[in-house]
Amino acid sequence: GENVEQHPSTLSVQEGDSAVIKCTYSDSASNYFPWYKQELGKGPQLIIDIRSNVGEKKDQRIAVTLNKTAKHFSLHITETQPEDSAVYFCAAFPNTGNQFYFGTGTSLTVIP
Amino acid sequence: GAVVSQHPSRVICKSGTSVKIECRSLDFQATTMFWYRQFPKKSLMLMATSNEGSKATYEQGVEKDKFLINHASLTLSTLTVTSAHPEDSSFYICSAGVRTDTQYFGPGTRLTVL
């Protein structure tokens, strides 16, 4: 089955700096890669996603890149703000299956 | 759009009692709902996949008789933790979607079993 690895597990950045979180996956059948933001005591919220026919997608300060050959995808947050502090999860969805496979999460802290 | 609610948001119960958690899609009809369990500082662990009108599909290691799932309509799925014990204490999260690969998460339910 699919195996998703996520790094780093914790990340601290100064406000205004950029943050990058990386994930790798193992199943070449995966074709959908969402990123979720989870604040303490709340459910995950979809912040951006990318499908395998696209290499990059951007939404204001958030961008995701996908390298299908290397089987890795990354989340980029620019001009970080304290409210970006949360746990971020990547996920992969194989087109041969019916479930998401989640990374282990990255706890991002933005220091004011 | 695409709002998923869970009720209750927090529940504390005595050991041995049963607890029901509801997951509702408020503005769309969900053909598939997933139930997850999340331990502190850990990732989401899929417990079961629920399709409207059919029996849930449980992941390996998840006790069917312990975690009863009912998907009675296209907008409601329930998870009942039967004879709860302290080790069942956790954060339970549902997700719902029209398409299996497009899921929206509920806000989660914090279960504490004393």
PDB file of C-alpha atoms in Angstrom:
ATOM      1  CA  GLY A   1       0.000   0.000   0.000  1.00  0.00           C
ATOM      2  CA  GLU A   2       0.874   3.668  -0.073  1.00  0.00           C
ATOM      3  CA  ASN A   3       3.418   5.041   2.403  1.00  0.00           C
ATOM      4  CA  VAL A   4       3.683   8.775   2.980  1.00  0.00           C
ATOM      5  CA  GLU A   5       6.588  10.297   4.845  1.00  0.00           C
ATOM      6  CA  GLN A   6       6.659  13.896   6.011  1.00  0.00           C
ATOM      7  CA  HIS A   7       9.513  16.105   7.167  1.00  0.00           C
ATOM      8  CA  PRO A   8      10.283  17.916   9.336  1.00  0.00           C
ATOM      9  CA  SER A   9       8.156  16.914  12.312  1.00  0.00           C
ATOM     10  CA  THR A  10       8.622  20.339  13.878  1.00  0.00           C
ATOM     11  CA  LEU A  11       9.508  23.653  12.297  1.00  0.00           C
ATOM     12  CA  SER A  12      10.028  27.078  13.822  1.00  0.00           C
ATOM     13  CA  VAL A  13      10.395  30.181  11.684  1.00  0.00           C
ATOM     14  CA  GLN A  14      10.492  33.894  12.302  1.00  0.00           C
ATOM     15  CA  GLU A  15       7.460  35.856  11.255  1.00  0.00           C
ATOM     16  CA  GLY A  16       7.853  36.935   7.655  1.00  0.00           C
ATOM     17  CA  ASP A  17      10.158  34.089   6.714  1.00  0.00           C
ATOM     18  CA  SER A  18       9.186  31.178   4.503  1.00  0.00           C
ATOM     19  CA  ALA A  19       8.356  27.648   5.626  1.00  0.00           C
ATOM     20  CA  VAL A  20       8.731  24.499   3.563  1.00  0.00           C
ATOM     21  CA  ILE A  21       7.331  21.084   4.424  1.00  0.00           C
ATOM     22  CA  LYS A  22       8.187  18.061   2.328  1.00  0.00           C
ATOM     23  CA  CYS A  23       6.434  14.753   1.743  1.00  0.00           C
ATOM     24  CA  THR A  24       7.331  11.657  -0.200  1.00  0.00           C
ATOM     25  CA  TYR A  25       5.045   8.888  -1.345  1.00  0.00           C
ATOM     26  CA  SER A  26       5.627   5.383  -2.600  1.00  0.00           C
ATOM     27  CA  ASP A  27       2.664   4.449  -4.796  1.00  0.00           C
ATOM     28  CA  SER A  28       2.925   5.738  -8.352  1.00  0.00           C
ATOM     29  CA  ALA A  29      -0.855   5.306  -8.614  1.00  0.00           C
ATOM     30  CA  SER A  30      -1.371   8.253  -6.258  1.00  0.00           C
ATOM     31  CA  ASN A  31      -2.751  11.159  -8.226  1.00  0.00           C
ATOM     32  CA  TYR A  32      -4.208  13.556  -5.682  1.00  0.00           C
ATOM     33  CA  PHE A  33      -2.226  15.322  -2.964  1.00  0.00           C
ATOM     34  CA  PRO A  34      -4.025  17.574  -0.486  1.00  0.00           C
ATOM     35  CA  TRP A  35      -2.513  19.529   2.374  1.00  0.00           C
ATOM     36  CA  TYR A  36      -4.393  20.087   5.604  1.00  0.00           C
ATOM     37  CA  LYS A  37      -3.945  22.562   8.433  1.00  0.00           C
ATOM     38  CA  GLN A  38      -5.041  21.455  11.872  1.00  0.00           C
ATOM     39  CA  GLU A  39      -5.299  23.861  14.754  1.00  0.00           C
ATOM     40  CA  LEU A  40      -5.344  22.622  18.318  1.00  0.00           C
ATOM     41  CA  GLY A  41      -8.577  20.832  19.174  1.00  0.00           C
ATOM     42  CA  LYS A  42     -10.025  21.178  15.695  1.00  0.00           C
ATOM     43  CA  GLY A  43     -10.440  19.034  12.616  1.00  0.00           C
ATOM     44  CA  PRO A  44      -8.096  19.322   9.635  1.00  0.00           C
ATOM     45  CA  GLN A  45      -8.906  21.990   7.083  1.00  0.00           C
ATOM     46  CA  LEU A  46      -7.956  21.659   3.431  1.00  0.00           C
ATOM     47  CA  ILE A  47      -5.662  24.540   2.503  1.00  0.00           C
ATOM     48  CA  ILE A  48      -4.409  23.539  -0.923  1.00  0.00           C
ATOM     49  CA  ASP A  49      -4.272  20.485  -3.141  1.00  0.00           C
ATOM     50  CA  ILE A  50      -2.646  19.359  -6.343  1.00  0.00           C
ATOM     51  CA  ARG A  51      -3.367  16.654  -8.859  1.00  0.00           C
ATOM     52  CA  SER A  52      -0.797  14.635 -10.710  1.00  0.00           C
ATOM     53  CA  ASN A  53      -1.291  16.416 -14.017  1.00  0.00           C
ATOM     54  CA  VAL A  54       0.004  19.673 -12.512  1.00  0.00           C
ATOM     55  CA  GLY A  55       3.492  20.502 -11.272  1.00  0.00           C
ATOM     56  CA  GLU A  56       2.750  23.540  -9.170  1.00  0.00           C
ATOM     57  CA  LYS A  57      -0.212  25.351  -7.705  1.00  0.00           C
ATOM     58  CA  LYS A  58      -0.330  28.625  -5.837  1.00  0.00           C
ATOM     59  CA  ASP A  59      -2.923  30.336  -3.699  1.00  0.00           C
ATOM     60  CA  GLN A  60      -1.756  33.665  -2.287  1.00  0.00           C
ATOM     61  CA  ARG A  61       0.978  32.886   0.267  1.00  0.00           C
ATOM     62  CA  ILE A  62       0.641  29.122  -0.091  1.00  0.00           C
ATOM     63  CA  ALA A  63       2.029  26.982  -2.886  1.00  0.00           C
ATOM     64  CA  VAL A  64       2.437  23.288  -3.509  1.00  0.00           C
ATOM     65  CA  THR A  65       4.889  21.644  -5.879  1.00  0.00           C
ATOM     66  CA  LEU A  66       4.798  18.091  -7.155  1.00  0.00           C
ATOM     67  CA  ASN A  67       7.578  16.004  -8.641  1.00  0.00           C
ATOM     68  CA  LYS A  68       5.975  12.824  -9.948  1.00  0.00           C
ATOM     69  CA  THR A  69       9.235  11.281 -11.055  1.00  0.00           C
ATOM     70  CA  ALA A  70      10.803  11.608  -7.636  1.00  0.00           C
ATOM     71  CA  LYS A  71       7.475  10.992  -5.884  1.00  0.00           C
ATOM     72  CA  HIS A  72       7.637  13.995  -3.637  1.00  0.00           C
ATOM     73  CA  PHE A  73       5.564  17.077  -3.060  1.00  0.00           C
ATOM     74  CA  SER A  74       6.111  20.125  -0.912  1.00  0.00           C
ATOM     75  CA  LEU A  75       4.141  22.868   0.796  1.00  0.00           C
ATOM     76  CA  HIS A  76       5.561  26.375   0.699  1.00  0.00           C
ATOM     77  CA  ILE A  77       4.278  29.155   2.918  1.00  0.00           C
ATOM     78  CA  THR A  78       5.726  32.603   2.298  1.00  0.00           C
ATOM     79  CA  GLU A  79       5.586  35.675   4.527  1.00  0.00           C
ATOM     80  CA  THR A  80       4.568  33.545   7.474  1.00  0.00           C
ATOM     81  CA  GLN A  81       2.315  34.989  10.136  1.00  0.00           C
ATOM     82  CA  PRO A  82       1.667  33.846  13.721  1.00  0.00           C
ATOM     83  CA  GLU A  83      -1.754  32.557  12.680  1.00  0.00           C
ATOM     84  CA  ASP A  84      -0.017  30.098  10.369  1.00  0.00           C
ATOM     85  CA  SER A  85       1.124  28.247  13.501  1.00  0.00           C
ATOM     86  CA  ALA A  86      -0.565  24.840  13.415  1.00  0.00           C
ATOM     87  CA  VAL A  87       0.042  21.213  12.502  1.00  0.00           C
ATOM     88  CA  TYR A  88       0.157  20.546   8.789  1.00  0.00           C
ATOM     89  CA  PHE A  89      -0.555  17.156   7.220  1.00  0.00           C
ATOM     90  CA  CYS A  90       0.105  16.038   3.704  1.00  0.00           C
ATOM     91  CA  ALA A  91      -1.838  13.188   2.146  1.00  0.00           C
ATOM     92  CA  ALA A  92      -1.832  11.050  -0.964  1.00  0.00           C
ATOM     93  CA  PHE A  93      -4.774   9.393  -2.674  1.00  0.00           C
ATOM     94  CA  PRO A  94      -4.095   6.462  -5.015  1.00  0.00           C
ATOM     95  CA  ASN A  95      -6.472   6.265  -7.956  1.00  0.00           C
ATOM     96  CA  THR A  96      -6.620   2.517  -7.400  1.00  0.00           C
ATOM     97  CA  GLY A  97      -7.940   2.862  -3.876  1.00  0.00           C
ATOM     98  CA  ASN A  98     -10.542   4.653  -1.852  1.00  0.00           C
ATOM     99  CA  GLN A  99      -8.734   6.226   1.044  1.00  0.00           C
ATOM    100  CA  PHE A 100      -6.214   8.907   1.923  1.00  0.00           C
ATOM    101  CA  TYR A 101      -2.792   8.109   3.280  1.00  0.00           C
ATOM    102  CA  PHE A 102      -1.582  10.809   5.647  1.00  0.00           C
ATOM    103  CA  GLY A 103       1.864  11.990   6.545  1.00  0.00           C
ATOM    104  CA  THR A 104       2.878  12.143  10.188  1.00  0.00           C
ATOM    105  CA  GLY A 105       2.380  15.876  10.477  1.00  0.00           C
ATOM    106  CA  THR A 106       4.556  18.944  10.915  1.00  0.00           C
ATOM    107  CA  SER A 107       4.093  21.261  13.855  1.00  0.00           C
ATOM    108  CA  LEU A 108       4.815  24.758  12.553  1.00  0.00           C
ATOM    109  CA  THR A 109       5.497  27.592  14.958  1.00  0.00           C
ATOM    110  CA  VAL A 110       5.796  31.128  13.649  1.00  0.00           C
ATOM    111  CA  ILE A 111       7.656  33.306  16.120  1.00  0.00           C
ATOM    112  CA  PRO A 112       6.438  36.917  16.227  1.00  0.00           C
TER     113      PRO A 112
ATOM    114  CA  GLY B   1     -20.239  25.323   1.201  1.00  0.00           C
ATOM    115  CA  ALA B   2     -18.921  21.857   2.100  1.00  0.00           C
ATOM    116  CA  VAL B   3     -19.521  22.052   5.828  1.00  0.00           C
ATOM    117  CA  VAL B   4     -19.292  18.975   7.999  1.00  0.00           C
ATOM    118  CA  SER B   5     -20.422  19.053  11.593  1.00  0.00           C
ATOM    119  CA  GLN B   6     -19.852  16.686  14.465  1.00  0.00           C
ATOM    120  CA  HIS B   7     -21.802  16.327  17.657  1.00  0.00           C
ATOM    121  CA  PRO B   8     -20.911  16.394  20.425  1.00  0.00           C
ATOM    122  CA  SER B   9     -17.652  18.302  20.269  1.00  0.00           C
ATOM    123  CA  ARG B  10     -16.621  16.970  23.641  1.00  0.00           C
ATOM    124  CA  VAL B  11     -17.918  14.133  25.781  1.00  0.00           C
ATOM    125  CA  ILE B  12     -16.867  12.675  29.095  1.00  0.00           C
ATOM    126  CA  CYS B  13     -18.318   9.355  30.139  1.00  0.00           C
ATOM    127  CA  LYS B  14     -17.856   6.626  32.671  1.00  0.00           C
ATOM    128  CA  SER B  15     -16.151   3.382  31.809  1.00  0.00           C
ATOM    129  CA  GLY B  16     -18.607   0.810  30.494  1.00  0.00           C
ATOM    130  CA  THR B  17     -21.050   3.232  28.927  1.00  0.00           C
ATOM    131  CA  SER B  18     -21.671   3.715  25.211  1.00  0.00           C
ATOM    132  CA  VAL B  19     -21.187   6.973  23.390  1.00  0.00           C
ATOM    133  CA  LYS B  20     -22.649   8.022  20.049  1.00  0.00           C
ATOM    134  CA  ILE B  21     -20.950  10.579  17.828  1.00  0.00           C
ATOM    135  CA  GLU B  22     -22.795  12.115  14.892  1.00  0.00           C
ATOM    136  CA  CYS B  23     -21.261  13.334  11.668  1.00  0.00           C
ATOM    137  CA  ARG B  24     -23.392  15.448   9.344  1.00  0.00           C
ATOM    138  CA  SER B  25     -22.779  16.996   5.975  1.00  0.00           C
ATOM    139  CA  LEU B  26     -24.745  20.233   6.200  1.00  0.00           C
ATOM    140  CA  ASP B  27     -24.891  21.490   2.637  1.00  0.00           C
ATOM    141  CA  PHE B  28     -24.186  18.501   0.458  1.00  0.00           C
ATOM    142  CA  GLN B  29     -24.970  14.825   0.193  1.00  0.00           C
ATOM    143  CA  ALA B  30     -22.055  12.615   1.082  1.00  0.00           C
ATOM    144  CA  THR B  31     -21.806   9.273  -0.612  1.00  0.00           C
ATOM    145  CA  THR B  32     -18.822   8.349   1.499  1.00  0.00           C
ATOM    146  CA  MET B  33     -17.840   9.212   5.038  1.00  0.00           C
ATOM    147  CA  PHE B  34     -14.656   8.262   6.804  1.00  0.00           C
ATOM    148  CA  TRP B  35     -14.042   7.900  10.521  1.00  0.00           C
ATOM    149  CA  TYR B  36     -10.619   8.623  11.955  1.00  0.00           C
ATOM    150  CA  ARG B  37      -9.028   8.436  15.345  1.00  0.00           C
ATOM    151  CA  GLN B  38      -6.215  10.753  16.328  1.00  0.00           C
ATOM    152  CA  PHE B  39      -3.915  10.412  19.306  1.00  0.00           C
ATOM    153  CA  PRO B  40      -2.112  13.465  20.737  1.00  0.00           C
ATOM    154  CA  LYS B  41       0.550  14.787  18.394  1.00  0.00           C
ATOM    155  CA  LYS B  42      -0.088  11.944  15.978  1.00  0.00           C
ATOM    156  CA  SER B  43      -1.487  11.619  12.509  1.00  0.00           C
ATOM    157  CA  LEU B  44      -4.999  10.540  11.596  1.00  0.00           C
ATOM    158  CA  MET B  45      -5.660   6.824  11.772  1.00  0.00           C
ATOM    159  CA  LEU B  46      -8.430   5.605   9.482  1.00  0.00           C
ATOM    160  CA  MET B  47     -10.893   3.446  11.363  1.00  0.00           C
ATOM    161  CA  ALA B  48     -13.557   2.744   8.779  1.00  0.00           C
ATOM    162  CA  THR B  49     -15.157   3.825   5.540  1.00  0.00           C
ATOM    163  CA  SER B  50     -18.889   4.339   5.589  1.00  0.00           C
ATOM    164  CA  ASN B  51     -21.145   4.284   2.531  1.00  0.00           C
ATOM    165  CA  GLU B  52     -24.802   5.231   2.718  1.00  0.00           C
ATOM    166  CA  GLY B  53     -27.069   2.231   3.003  1.00  0.00           C
ATOM    167  CA  SER B  54     -24.353  -0.367   3.300  1.00  0.00           C
ATOM    168  CA  LYS B  55     -22.162  -1.808   5.996  1.00  0.00           C
ATOM    169  CA  ALA B  56     -19.025   0.044   6.917  1.00  0.00           C
ATOM    170  CA  THR B  57     -15.638  -1.240   5.843  1.00  0.00           C
ATOM    171  CA  TYR B  58     -13.309  -1.426   8.830  1.00  0.00           C
ATOM    172  CA  GLU B  59      -9.556  -1.141   8.759  1.00  0.00           C
ATOM    173  CA  GLN B  60      -7.469  -4.000  10.034  1.00  0.00           C
ATOM    174  CA  GLY B  61      -7.257  -4.007  13.789  1.00  0.00           C
ATOM    175  CA  VAL B  62     -10.411  -1.976  14.361  1.00  0.00           C
ATOM    176  CA  GLU B  63     -13.060  -3.892  16.289  1.00  0.00           C
ATOM    177  CA  LYS B  64     -16.386  -3.830  14.485  1.00  0.00           C
ATOM    178  CA  ASP B  65     -18.356  -4.660  17.605  1.00  0.00           C
ATOM    179  CA  LYS B  66     -16.574  -1.993  19.568  1.00  0.00           C
ATOM    180  CA  PHE B  67     -16.974   0.824  17.085  1.00  0.00           C
ATOM    181  CA  LEU B  68     -20.412   0.612  15.504  1.00  0.00           C
ATOM    182  CA  ILE B  69     -20.889   2.733  12.407  1.00  0.00           C
ATOM    183  CA  ASN B  70     -24.226   3.521  10.837  1.00  0.00           C
ATOM    184  CA  HIS B  71     -24.629   5.562   7.660  1.00  0.00           C
ATOM    185  CA  ALA B  72     -28.377   5.986   7.640  1.00  0.00           C
ATOM    186  CA  SER B  73     -28.632   8.763   5.079  1.00  0.00           C
ATOM    187  CA  LEU B  74     -26.561  10.776   2.654  1.00  0.00           C
ATOM    188  CA  THR B  75     -26.059  13.449   5.292  1.00  0.00           C
ATOM    189  CA  LEU B  76     -25.590  11.487   8.495  1.00  0.00           C
ATOM    190  CA  SER B  77     -23.197   8.864   9.793  1.00  0.00           C
ATOM    191  CA  THR B  78     -22.860   7.833  13.414  1.00  0.00           C
ATOM    192  CA  LEU B  79     -20.047   6.205  15.347  1.00  0.00           C
ATOM    193  CA  THR B  80     -20.975   4.452  18.571  1.00  0.00           C
ATOM    194  CA  VAL B  81     -18.208   3.509  20.938  1.00  0.00           C
ATOM    195  CA  THR B  82     -19.684   0.615  22.899  1.00  0.00           C
ATOM    196  CA  SER B  83     -18.673  -0.225  26.455  1.00  0.00           C
ATOM    197  CA  ALA B  84     -16.096   2.530  26.397  1.00  0.00           C
ATOM    198  CA  HIS B  85     -12.891   2.179  28.404  1.00  0.00           C
ATOM    199  CA  PRO B  86     -10.155   4.705  29.217  1.00  0.00           C
ATOM    200  CA  GLU B  87      -8.036   3.440  26.325  1.00  0.00           C
ATOM    201  CA  ASP B  88     -10.808   4.548  23.960  1.00  0.00           C
ATOM    202  CA  SER B  89     -10.191   8.138  24.983  1.00  0.00           C
ATOM    203  CA  SER B  90      -9.137   9.967  21.862  1.00  0.00           C
ATOM    204  CA  PHE B  91     -10.026  12.601  19.292  1.00  0.00           C
ATOM    205  CA  TYR B  92     -12.458  11.183  16.737  1.00  0.00           C
ATOM    206  CA  ILE B  93     -12.802  12.936  13.393  1.00  0.00           C
ATOM    207  CA  CYS B  94     -15.123  12.240  10.508  1.00  0.00           C
ATOM    208  CA  SER B  95     -14.851  13.369   6.917  1.00  0.00           C
ATOM    209  CA  ALA B  96     -17.462  13.436   4.185  1.00  0.00           C
ATOM    210  CA  GLY B  97     -17.491  13.958   0.473  1.00  0.00           C
ATOM    211  CA  VAL B  98     -19.378  13.528  -2.728  1.00  0.00           C
ATOM    212  CA  ARG B  99     -16.265  12.101  -4.298  1.00  0.00           C
ATOM    213  CA  THR B 100     -14.032   9.752  -2.379  1.00  0.00           C
ATOM    214  CA  ASP B 101     -10.947  11.817  -3.220  1.00  0.00           C
ATOM    215  CA  THR B 102     -12.507  15.087  -2.089  1.00  0.00           C
ATOM    216  CA  GLN B 103     -13.230  14.965   1.590  1.00  0.00           C
ATOM    217  CA  TYR B 104     -14.147  17.643   4.081  1.00  0.00           C
ATOM    218  CA  PHE B 105     -13.370  17.094   7.718  1.00  0.00           C
ATOM    219  CA  GLY B 106     -15.571  17.669  10.704  1.00  0.00           C
ATOM    220  CA  PRO B 107     -14.310  19.610  13.725  1.00  0.00           C
ATOM    221  CA  GLY B 108     -13.706  16.445  15.737  1.00  0.00           C
ATOM    222  CA  THR B 109     -15.054  14.993  18.977  1.00  0.00           C
ATOM    223  CA  ARG B 110     -12.920  14.728  22.072  1.00  0.00           C
ATOM    224  CA  LEU B 111     -13.882  11.585  23.996  1.00  0.00           C
ATOM    225  CA  THR B 112     -12.671  11.134  27.552  1.00  0.00           C
ATOM    226  CA  VAL B 113     -13.534   7.905  29.335  1.00  0.00           C
ATOM    227  CA  LEU B 114     -13.084   7.996  33.084  1.00  0.00           C
TER     228      LEU B 114
END
